[in-house]
Coordinates of C-alpha atoms in Angstrom, one line a residue:
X1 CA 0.0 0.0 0.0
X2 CA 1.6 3.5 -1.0
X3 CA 2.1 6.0 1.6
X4 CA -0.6 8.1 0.3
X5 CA -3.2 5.7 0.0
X6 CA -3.2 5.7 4.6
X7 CA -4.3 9.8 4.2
X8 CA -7.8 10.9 2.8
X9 CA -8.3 14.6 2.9
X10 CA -11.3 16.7 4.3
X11 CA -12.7 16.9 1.1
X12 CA -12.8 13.0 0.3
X13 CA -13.9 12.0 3.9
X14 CA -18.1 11.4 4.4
X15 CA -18.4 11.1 8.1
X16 CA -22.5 10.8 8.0
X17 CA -22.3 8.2 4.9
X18 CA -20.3 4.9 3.5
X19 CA -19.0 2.2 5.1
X20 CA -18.1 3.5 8.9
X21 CA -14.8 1.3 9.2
X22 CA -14.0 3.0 6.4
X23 CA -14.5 6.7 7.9
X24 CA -12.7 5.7 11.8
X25 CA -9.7 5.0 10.0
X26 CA -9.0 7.9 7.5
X27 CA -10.4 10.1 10.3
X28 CA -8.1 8.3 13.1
X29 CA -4.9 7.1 11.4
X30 CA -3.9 10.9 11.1
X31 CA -4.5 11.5 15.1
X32 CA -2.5 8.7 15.8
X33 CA 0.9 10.0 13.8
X34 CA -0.1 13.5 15.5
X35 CA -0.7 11.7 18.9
X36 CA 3.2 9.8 18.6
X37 CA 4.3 12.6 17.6
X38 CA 3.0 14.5 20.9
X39 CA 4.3 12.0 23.0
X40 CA 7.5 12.4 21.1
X41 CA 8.2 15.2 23.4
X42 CA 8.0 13.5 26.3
X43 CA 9.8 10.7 25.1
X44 CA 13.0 12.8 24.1
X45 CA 12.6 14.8 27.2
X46 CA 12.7 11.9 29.1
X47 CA 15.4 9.8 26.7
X48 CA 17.9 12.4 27.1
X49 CA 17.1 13.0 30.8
X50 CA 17.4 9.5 31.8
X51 CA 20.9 9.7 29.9
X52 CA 21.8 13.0 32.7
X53 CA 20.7 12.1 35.7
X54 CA 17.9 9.1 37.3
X55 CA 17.4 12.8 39.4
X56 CA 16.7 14.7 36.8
X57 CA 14.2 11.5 35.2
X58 CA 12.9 11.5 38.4
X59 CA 12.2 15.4 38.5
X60 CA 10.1 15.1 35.4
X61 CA 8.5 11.4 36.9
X62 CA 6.9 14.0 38.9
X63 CA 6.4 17.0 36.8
X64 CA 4.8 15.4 34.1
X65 CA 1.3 14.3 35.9
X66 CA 1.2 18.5 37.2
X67 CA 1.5 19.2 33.3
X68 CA -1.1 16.8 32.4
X69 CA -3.3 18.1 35.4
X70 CA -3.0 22.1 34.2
X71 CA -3.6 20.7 30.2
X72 CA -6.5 18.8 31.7
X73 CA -8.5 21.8 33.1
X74 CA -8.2 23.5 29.8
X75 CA -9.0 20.8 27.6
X76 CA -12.7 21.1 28.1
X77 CA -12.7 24.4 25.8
X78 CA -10.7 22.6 23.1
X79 CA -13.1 19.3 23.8
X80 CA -16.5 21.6 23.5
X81 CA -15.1 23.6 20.4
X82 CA -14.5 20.2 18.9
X83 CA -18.1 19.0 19.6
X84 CA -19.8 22.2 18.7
X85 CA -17.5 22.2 15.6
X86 CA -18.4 18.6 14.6
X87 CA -22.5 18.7 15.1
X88 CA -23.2 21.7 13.7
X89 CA -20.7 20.8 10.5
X90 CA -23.3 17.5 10.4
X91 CA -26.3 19.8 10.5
X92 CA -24.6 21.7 7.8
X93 CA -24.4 25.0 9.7
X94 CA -20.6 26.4 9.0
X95 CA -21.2 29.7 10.1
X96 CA -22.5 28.6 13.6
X97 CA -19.3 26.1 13.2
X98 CA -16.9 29.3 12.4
X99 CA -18.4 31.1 15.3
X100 CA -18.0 28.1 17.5
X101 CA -14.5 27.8 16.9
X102 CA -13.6 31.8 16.8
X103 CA -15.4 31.8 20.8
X104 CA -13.6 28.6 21.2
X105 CA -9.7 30.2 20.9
X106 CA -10.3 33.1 22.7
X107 CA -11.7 31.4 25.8
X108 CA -9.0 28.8 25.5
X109 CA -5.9 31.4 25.4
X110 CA -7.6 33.4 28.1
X111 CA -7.9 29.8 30.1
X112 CA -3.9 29.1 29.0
X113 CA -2.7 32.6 30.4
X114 CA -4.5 32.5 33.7
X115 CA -3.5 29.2 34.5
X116 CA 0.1 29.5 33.4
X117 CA 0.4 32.6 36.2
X118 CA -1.6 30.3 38.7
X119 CA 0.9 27.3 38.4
X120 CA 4.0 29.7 38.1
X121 CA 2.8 31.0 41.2
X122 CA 2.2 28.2 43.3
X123 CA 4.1 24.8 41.7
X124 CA 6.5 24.7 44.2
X125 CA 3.8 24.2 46.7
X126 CA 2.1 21.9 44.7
X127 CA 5.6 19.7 44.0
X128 CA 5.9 19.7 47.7
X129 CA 2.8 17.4 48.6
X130 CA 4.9 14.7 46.5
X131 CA 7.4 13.5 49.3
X132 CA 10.4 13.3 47.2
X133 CA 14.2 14.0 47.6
X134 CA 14.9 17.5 48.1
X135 CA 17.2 17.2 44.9
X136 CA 14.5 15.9 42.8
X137 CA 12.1 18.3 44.3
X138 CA 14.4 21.6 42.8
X139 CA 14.8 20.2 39.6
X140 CA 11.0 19.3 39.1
X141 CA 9.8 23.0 40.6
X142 CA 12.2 24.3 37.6
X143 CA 10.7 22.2 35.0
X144 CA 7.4 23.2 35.8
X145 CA 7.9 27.0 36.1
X146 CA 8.7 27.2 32.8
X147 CA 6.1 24.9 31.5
X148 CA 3.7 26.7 33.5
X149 CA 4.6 30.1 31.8
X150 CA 4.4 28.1 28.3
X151 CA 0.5 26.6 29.1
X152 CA -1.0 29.5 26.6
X153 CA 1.5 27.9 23.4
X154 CA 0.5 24.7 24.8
X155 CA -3.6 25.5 25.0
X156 CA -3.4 27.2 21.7
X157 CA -2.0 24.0 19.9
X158 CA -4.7 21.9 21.6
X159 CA -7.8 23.8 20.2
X160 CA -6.0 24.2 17.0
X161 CA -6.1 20.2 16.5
X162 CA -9.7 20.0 18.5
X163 CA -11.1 22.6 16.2
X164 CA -9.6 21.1 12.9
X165 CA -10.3 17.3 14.1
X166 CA -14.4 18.4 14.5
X167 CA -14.6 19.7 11.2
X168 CA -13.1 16.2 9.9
X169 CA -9.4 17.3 9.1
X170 CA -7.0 15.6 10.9
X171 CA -4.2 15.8 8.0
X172 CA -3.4 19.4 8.6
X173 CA -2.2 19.2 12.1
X174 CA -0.3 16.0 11.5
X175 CA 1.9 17.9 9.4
X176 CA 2.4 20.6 11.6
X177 CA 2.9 18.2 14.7
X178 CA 6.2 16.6 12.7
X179 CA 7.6 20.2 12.1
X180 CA 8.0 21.0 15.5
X181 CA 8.9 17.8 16.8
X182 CA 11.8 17.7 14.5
X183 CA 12.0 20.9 16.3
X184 CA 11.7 19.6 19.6
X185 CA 13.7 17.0 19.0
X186 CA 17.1 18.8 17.9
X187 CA 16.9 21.7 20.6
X188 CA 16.8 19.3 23.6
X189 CA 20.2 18.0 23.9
X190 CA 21.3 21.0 22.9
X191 CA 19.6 23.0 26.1
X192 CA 19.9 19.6 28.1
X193 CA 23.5 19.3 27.6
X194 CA 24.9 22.6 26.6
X195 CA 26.9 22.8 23.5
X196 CA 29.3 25.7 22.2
X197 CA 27.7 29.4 23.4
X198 CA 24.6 27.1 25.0
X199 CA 24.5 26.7 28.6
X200 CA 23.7 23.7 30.2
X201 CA 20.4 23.6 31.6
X202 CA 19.5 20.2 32.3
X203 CA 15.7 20.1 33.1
X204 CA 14.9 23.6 32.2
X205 CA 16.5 23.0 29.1
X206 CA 14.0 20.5 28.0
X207 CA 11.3 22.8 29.0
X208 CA 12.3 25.5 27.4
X209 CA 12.8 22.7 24.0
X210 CA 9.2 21.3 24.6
X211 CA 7.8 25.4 25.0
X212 CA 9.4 26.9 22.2
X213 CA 8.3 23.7 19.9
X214 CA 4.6 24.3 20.8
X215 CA 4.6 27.9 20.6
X216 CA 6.5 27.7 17.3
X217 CA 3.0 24.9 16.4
X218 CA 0.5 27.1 18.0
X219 CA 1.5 30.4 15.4
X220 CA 1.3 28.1 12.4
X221 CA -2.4 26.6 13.7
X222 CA -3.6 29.8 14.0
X223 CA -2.3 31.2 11.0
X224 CA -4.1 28.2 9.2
X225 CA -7.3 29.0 10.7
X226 CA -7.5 32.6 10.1
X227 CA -6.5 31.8 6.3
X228 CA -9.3 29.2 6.4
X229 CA -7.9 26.8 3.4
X230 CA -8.3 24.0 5.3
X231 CA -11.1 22.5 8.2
X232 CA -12.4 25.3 9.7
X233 CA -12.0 29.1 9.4
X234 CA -11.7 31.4 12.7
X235 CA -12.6 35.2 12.2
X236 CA -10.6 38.0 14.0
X237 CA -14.3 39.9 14.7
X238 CA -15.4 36.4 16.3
X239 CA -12.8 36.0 19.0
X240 CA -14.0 39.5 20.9
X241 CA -15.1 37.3 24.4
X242 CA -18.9 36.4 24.2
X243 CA -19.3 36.2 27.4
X244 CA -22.8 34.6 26.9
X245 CA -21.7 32.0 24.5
X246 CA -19.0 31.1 26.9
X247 CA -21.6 29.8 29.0
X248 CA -22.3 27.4 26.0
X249 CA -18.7 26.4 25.9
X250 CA -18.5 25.9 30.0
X251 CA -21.5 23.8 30.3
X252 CA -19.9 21.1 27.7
X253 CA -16.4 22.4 28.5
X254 CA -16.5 21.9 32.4
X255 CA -17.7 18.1 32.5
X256 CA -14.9 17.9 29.7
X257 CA -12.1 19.3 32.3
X258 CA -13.7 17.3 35.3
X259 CA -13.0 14.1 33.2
X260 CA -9.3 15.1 31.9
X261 CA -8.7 16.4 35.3
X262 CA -10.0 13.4 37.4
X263 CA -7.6 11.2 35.6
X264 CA -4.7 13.8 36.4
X265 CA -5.6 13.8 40.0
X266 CA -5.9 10.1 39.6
X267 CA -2.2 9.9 38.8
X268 CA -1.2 12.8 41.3
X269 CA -2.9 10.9 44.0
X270 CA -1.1 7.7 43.0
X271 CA 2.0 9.4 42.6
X272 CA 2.0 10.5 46.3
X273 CA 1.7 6.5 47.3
X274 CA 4.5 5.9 44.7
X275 CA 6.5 8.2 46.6
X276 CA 6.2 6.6 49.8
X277 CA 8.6 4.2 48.0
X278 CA 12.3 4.5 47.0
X279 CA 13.6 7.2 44.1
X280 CA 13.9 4.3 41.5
X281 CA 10.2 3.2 42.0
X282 CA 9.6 7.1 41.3
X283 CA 11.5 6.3 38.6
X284 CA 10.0 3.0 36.8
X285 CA 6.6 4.3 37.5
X286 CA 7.7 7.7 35.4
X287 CA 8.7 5.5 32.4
X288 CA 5.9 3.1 32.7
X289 CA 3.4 6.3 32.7
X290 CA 5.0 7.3 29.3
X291 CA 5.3 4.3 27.6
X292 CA 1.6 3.8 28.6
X293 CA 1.0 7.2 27.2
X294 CA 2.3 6.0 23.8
X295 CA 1.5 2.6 23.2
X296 CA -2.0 3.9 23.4
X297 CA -1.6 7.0 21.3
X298 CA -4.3 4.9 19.0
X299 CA -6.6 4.6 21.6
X300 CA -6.9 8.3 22.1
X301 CA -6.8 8.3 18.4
X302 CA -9.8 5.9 18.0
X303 CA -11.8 8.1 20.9
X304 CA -11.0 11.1 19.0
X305 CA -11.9 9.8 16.3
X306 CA -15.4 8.5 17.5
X307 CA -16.0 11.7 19.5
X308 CA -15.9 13.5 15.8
X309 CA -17.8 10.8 14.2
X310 CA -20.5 10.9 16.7
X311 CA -20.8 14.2 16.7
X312 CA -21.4 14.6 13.1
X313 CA -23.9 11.7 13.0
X314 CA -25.6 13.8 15.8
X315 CA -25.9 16.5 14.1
X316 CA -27.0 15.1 10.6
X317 CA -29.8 12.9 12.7
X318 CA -28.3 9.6 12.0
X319 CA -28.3 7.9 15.2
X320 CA -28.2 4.2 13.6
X321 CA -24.5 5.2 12.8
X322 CA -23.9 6.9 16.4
X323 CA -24.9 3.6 17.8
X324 CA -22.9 1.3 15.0
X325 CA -19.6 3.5 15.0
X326 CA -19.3 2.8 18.7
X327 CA -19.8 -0.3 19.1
X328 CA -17.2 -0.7 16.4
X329 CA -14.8 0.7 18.1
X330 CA -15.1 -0.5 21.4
X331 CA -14.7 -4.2 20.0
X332 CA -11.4 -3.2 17.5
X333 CA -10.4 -1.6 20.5
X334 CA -10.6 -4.7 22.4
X335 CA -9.1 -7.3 20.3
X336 CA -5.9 -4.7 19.0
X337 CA -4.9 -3.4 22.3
X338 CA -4.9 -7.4 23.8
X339 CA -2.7 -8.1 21.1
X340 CA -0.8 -4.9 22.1
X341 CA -1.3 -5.8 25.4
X342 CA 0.5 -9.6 24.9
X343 CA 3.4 -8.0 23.2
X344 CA 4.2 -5.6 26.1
X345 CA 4.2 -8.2 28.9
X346 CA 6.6 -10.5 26.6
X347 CA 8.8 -7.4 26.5
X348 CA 9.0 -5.4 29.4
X349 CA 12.1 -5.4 31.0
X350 CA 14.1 -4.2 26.8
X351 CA 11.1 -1.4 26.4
X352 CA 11.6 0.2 30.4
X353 CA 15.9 -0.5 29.1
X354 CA 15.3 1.5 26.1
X355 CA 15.0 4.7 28.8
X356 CA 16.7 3.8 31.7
X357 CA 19.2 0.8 31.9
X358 CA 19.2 0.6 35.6
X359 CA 18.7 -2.8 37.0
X360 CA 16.1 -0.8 40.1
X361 CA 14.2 0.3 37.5
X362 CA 13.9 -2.0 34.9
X363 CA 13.2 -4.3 37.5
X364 CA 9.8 -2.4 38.9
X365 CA 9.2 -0.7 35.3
X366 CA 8.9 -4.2 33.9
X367 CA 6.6 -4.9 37.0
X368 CA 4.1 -2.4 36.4
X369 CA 3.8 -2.5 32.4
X370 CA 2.9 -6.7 33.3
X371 CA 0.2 -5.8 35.8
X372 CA -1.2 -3.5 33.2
X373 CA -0.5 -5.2 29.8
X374 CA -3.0 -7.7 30.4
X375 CA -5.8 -5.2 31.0
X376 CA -4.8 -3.2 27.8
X377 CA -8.0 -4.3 25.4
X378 CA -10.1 -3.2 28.3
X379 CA -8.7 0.3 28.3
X380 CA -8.8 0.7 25.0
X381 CA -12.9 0.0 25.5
X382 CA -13.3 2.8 27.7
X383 CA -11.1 5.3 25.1
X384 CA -14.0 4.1 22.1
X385 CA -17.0 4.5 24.3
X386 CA -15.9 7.8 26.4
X387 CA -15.3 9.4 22.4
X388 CA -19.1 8.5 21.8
X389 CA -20.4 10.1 25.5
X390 CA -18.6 13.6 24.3
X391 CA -19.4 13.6 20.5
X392 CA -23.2 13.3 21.5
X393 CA -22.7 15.9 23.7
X394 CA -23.3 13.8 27.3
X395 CA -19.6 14.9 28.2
X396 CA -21.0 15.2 32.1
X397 CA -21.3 10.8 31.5
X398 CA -17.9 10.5 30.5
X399 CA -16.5 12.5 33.5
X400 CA -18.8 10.3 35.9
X401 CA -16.8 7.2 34.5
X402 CA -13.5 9.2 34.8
X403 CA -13.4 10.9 38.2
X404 CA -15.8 7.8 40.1
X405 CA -14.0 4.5 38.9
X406 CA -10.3 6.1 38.5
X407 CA -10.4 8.4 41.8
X408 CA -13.0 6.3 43.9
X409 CA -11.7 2.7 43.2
X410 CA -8.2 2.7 41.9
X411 CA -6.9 5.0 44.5
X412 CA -8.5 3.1 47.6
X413 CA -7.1 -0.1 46.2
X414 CA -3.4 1.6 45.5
X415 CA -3.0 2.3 48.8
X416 CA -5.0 -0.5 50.7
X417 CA -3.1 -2.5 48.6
X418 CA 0.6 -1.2 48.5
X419 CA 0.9 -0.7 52.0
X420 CA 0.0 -3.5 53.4
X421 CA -3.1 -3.3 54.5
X422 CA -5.2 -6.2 52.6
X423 CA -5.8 -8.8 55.7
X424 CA -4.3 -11.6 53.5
X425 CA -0.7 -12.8 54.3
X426 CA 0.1 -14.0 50.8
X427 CA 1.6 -13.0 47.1
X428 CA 2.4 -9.3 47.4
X429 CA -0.6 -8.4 50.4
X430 CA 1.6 -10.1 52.7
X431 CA 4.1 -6.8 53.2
X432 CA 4.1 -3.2 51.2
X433 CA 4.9 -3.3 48.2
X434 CA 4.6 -1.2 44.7
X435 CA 2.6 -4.3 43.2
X436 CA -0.3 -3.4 45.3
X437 CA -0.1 -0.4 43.2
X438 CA 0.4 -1.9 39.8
X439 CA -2.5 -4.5 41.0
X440 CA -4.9 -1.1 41.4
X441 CA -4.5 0.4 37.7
X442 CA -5.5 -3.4 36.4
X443 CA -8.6 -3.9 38.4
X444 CA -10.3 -0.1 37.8
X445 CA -9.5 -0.3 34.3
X446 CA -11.6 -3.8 33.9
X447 CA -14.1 -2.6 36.2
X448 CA -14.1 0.9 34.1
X449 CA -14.6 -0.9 30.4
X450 CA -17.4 -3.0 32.1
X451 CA -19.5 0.3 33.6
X452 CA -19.1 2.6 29.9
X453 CA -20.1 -0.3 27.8
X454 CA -23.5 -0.9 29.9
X455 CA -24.1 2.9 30.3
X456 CA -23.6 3.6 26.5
X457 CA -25.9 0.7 25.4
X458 CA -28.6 1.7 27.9
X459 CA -28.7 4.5 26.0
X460 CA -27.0 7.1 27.9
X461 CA -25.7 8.9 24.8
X462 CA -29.1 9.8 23.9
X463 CA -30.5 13.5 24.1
X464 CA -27.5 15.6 23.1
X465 CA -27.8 17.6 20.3
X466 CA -26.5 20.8 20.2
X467 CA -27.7 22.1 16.9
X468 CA -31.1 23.4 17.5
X469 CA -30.3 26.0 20.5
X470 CA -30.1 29.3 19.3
X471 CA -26.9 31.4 19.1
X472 CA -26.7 33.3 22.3
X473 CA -26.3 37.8 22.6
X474 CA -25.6 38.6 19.0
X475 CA -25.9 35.7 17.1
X476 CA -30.1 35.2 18.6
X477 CA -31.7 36.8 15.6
X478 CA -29.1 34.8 13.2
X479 CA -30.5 31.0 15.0
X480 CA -33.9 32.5 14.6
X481 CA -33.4 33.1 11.1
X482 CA -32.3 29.6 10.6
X483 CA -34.5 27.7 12.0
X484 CA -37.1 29.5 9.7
X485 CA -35.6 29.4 7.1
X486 CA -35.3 25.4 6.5
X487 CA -34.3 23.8 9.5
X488 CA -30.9 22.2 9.7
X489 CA -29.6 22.9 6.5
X490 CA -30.3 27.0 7.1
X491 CA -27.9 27.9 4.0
X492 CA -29.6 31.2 3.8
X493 CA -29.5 32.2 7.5
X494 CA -25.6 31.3 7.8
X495 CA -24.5 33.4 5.3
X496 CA -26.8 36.2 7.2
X497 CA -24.9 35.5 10.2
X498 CA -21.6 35.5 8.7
X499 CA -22.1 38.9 7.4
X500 CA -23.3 39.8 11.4
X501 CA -20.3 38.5 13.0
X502 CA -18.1 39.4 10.8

């Protein structure tokens, strides 16, 4: 198969018609490349880390879940200016779509800036609930300082690839995504290191690598969506703050964040048990985190994809291919992250090797990816049927699953588990131990696959289309034109409202 036979453009993708295996893979293959690629700056920062110091891979062991905790309360905007994007782009409505997206960047930079000046401010005292090595504390607070004054470059890539993914293009930030990983990628030893005139930086450096590479991402996205030559067009006039259309954005934004964020605090929370073990657990569980983060890259893909899918088939009224897409996924899911799944407990200890050689962490690195390789198809179920919940707009369901099986049953278990606790003196209950911990991530994710499938096929995803409310402050008179003037389609309407807004 050539190379250009995996890509299908905007133009030659039907989301709402044609065979739906089809239409998940040219819509998902793309977020996957884009997805490694993402993780690609992790995995250099933590490739040429673990080649300075186990501190300094320790440092970022615990920097990284605070990062994914401040991305995680902004990634509701980007997740509700994907969904609005995607239904009303199925209910062929492209100005509502452009407004969407234009309230959608604003509110997201806005979100990026105040919560870069709140985790600049206080990251030191968030660092210090973890009870780590002095040592590793310093270098972690000086990681995050400067990734917390980078979160706006960091938000405004996000809602670049949200907005583009919604409107079915998912080529375009691929592209960019290589650019300035290659980007990435070349400054980091450089800043790590120090080479000629460069100073060595060690951690900061590879902050200041991954900051500049996103920012440098985040110009060209924007630049994109202001020309408007591909996905979706943004207007300069549409990103003055609506404050009543942000309301819009919060009330599918918000359950968005509680769900991104419950699984951050989820791996905070563990993090602080982790701690109460020695540096080169810290360690191993830091690797294991990002190798989980990429192998399942295709999960998020396949979620991403369905969330986009769904939402479309929302909009355009076909719920017979809501219901067919997801249960689609959910079972590809299953069987190709088992297989996945097979293949990392065969070789654990060489992948954990790959980024730290140390016999103390290969050792417990290659524990934790074999507790959790096994339970890998069940993970990726949850990924397929969590994209459905926020596509149809029910992203207050998928936070539910999130924040009560992942904070109320895999953190009780880590701990009750790790320190022993369990009244069962046998395998690794019988004294504490990080398997406890390892044990915990296996059973919630079973026991978070078996909850999303039964809620979805209940019918939980029912009853959220967001097409037919009317455009809030200035846009009222432009919904009210629209739905009188044809219902969904409302050609003549849009083209009033583009000339409003404008």
């Amino acid at each position: 198969m050539r190379l250009q036979q995996l890509f299908k453009s905007q133009s030659e993708l039907n989301l709402t018609d044609g065979p739906i295996p089809r239409a998940l893979f040219f819509l998902s293959f793309p977020i996957v490349i884009t997805n490694l690629l993402q993780v690609g700056y992790n995995l250099a920062d933590t490739f040429w880390l673990g080649r300075y110091s186990t501190e300094a891979l320790a440092a970022i062991s615990l920097g990284f879940p605070l990062v994914y905790l401040f991305i995680s309360l902004g990634l509701g905007l980007t997740v509700a200016g994907s969904v609005l994007v995607a239904q009303h782009t199925g209910a062929e409505q492209p100005a509502k779509a452009e407004y969407a997206a234009s309230q959608a960047v604003i509110f997201t930079l806005l979100a990026g800036v105040i919560l870069g000046a709140l985790g600049y401010s206080f990251v030191a005292e968030l660092l210090n609930v973890f009870d780590a090595e002095p040592v590793v504390l310093g270098l972690a607070t000086e990681y995050m300082e400067v990734i917390s004054l980078g979160l706006p470059f960091l938000f405004g890539f996000t809602i670049f690839i949200a907005l583009m993914r919604g409107a079915g293009d998912t080529i375009t930030p691929m592209l960019v995504m290589l650019g300035t990983v290659v980007l990435n990628v070349a400054l980091d030893p450089l800043l790590i290191f120090g080479v000629g005139p460069l100073p060595e930086l060690g951690v900061e450096g590879a902050a200041i690598a991954t900051v500049f590479a996103r920012g440098s991402a985040m110009v060209v996205g924007i630049w994109l969506m202001l020309r408007g030559a591909h996905g979706i067009q943004i207007h300069l006039r549409q990103m003055v703050p609506d404050l009543s259309y942000s309301r819009k954005l919060l009330r599918i934004g918000v359950p968005a964040s509680i769900e991104n964020t419950g699984r951050a605090v989820s791996i905070n929370a563990v993090l602080v048990i982790v701690t109460l073990f020695s540096t080169s657990v810290v360690a191993a569980f830091g690797v294991g985190i990002r190798v989980f983060s990429m192998i399942f890259m295709p999960a998020i893909a396949i979620d991403r994809g369905v969330e986009a899918m769904t939402g479309q088939n929302i909009g355009a009224g076909r719920h017979d291919r809501v219901v067919a897409t997801n249960r689609f996924a959910a079972k590809m899911s299953f069987l190709l992250f088992s297989a996945v799944g097979l293949a990392t407990f065969v070789f654990a200890p060489e992948i954990i090797g790959i980024f730290d050689d140390s016999p103390a962490v290969v050792a417990e690195g290659s524990s934790f990816l074999r507790w959790i390789a096994l339970t890998f198809g069940f993970v990726g179920v949850i990924r397929a049927y969590s994209g459905g919940f926020r596509g149809a707009g029910k992203t207050l369901t998928a936070a539910t699953i999130a924040v009560v099986l992942f904070g109320f049953i895999r953190l009780p278990i880590a701990y009750v588990a790790s320190q022993g606790l369990v009244p069962i003196d046998g395998w690794f209950f019988a004294t504490p131990s990080p398997a406890g911990i390892w044990f915990a991530f296996a059973v919630s994710s079973v026991i978070a696959a078996i909850v999303a499938a039964g809620w979805f096929e209940s019918g939980g995803w029912r009853g959220g289309d967001l097409t037919d409310e009317a455009m809030e402050a200035s846009n009222t008179s432009a919904a009210d034109g629209d739905s009188s003037a044809g219902g969904r389609t409302g050609e003549g309407s849009d083209q009033d409202m583009i000339s409003e807004t404008d």
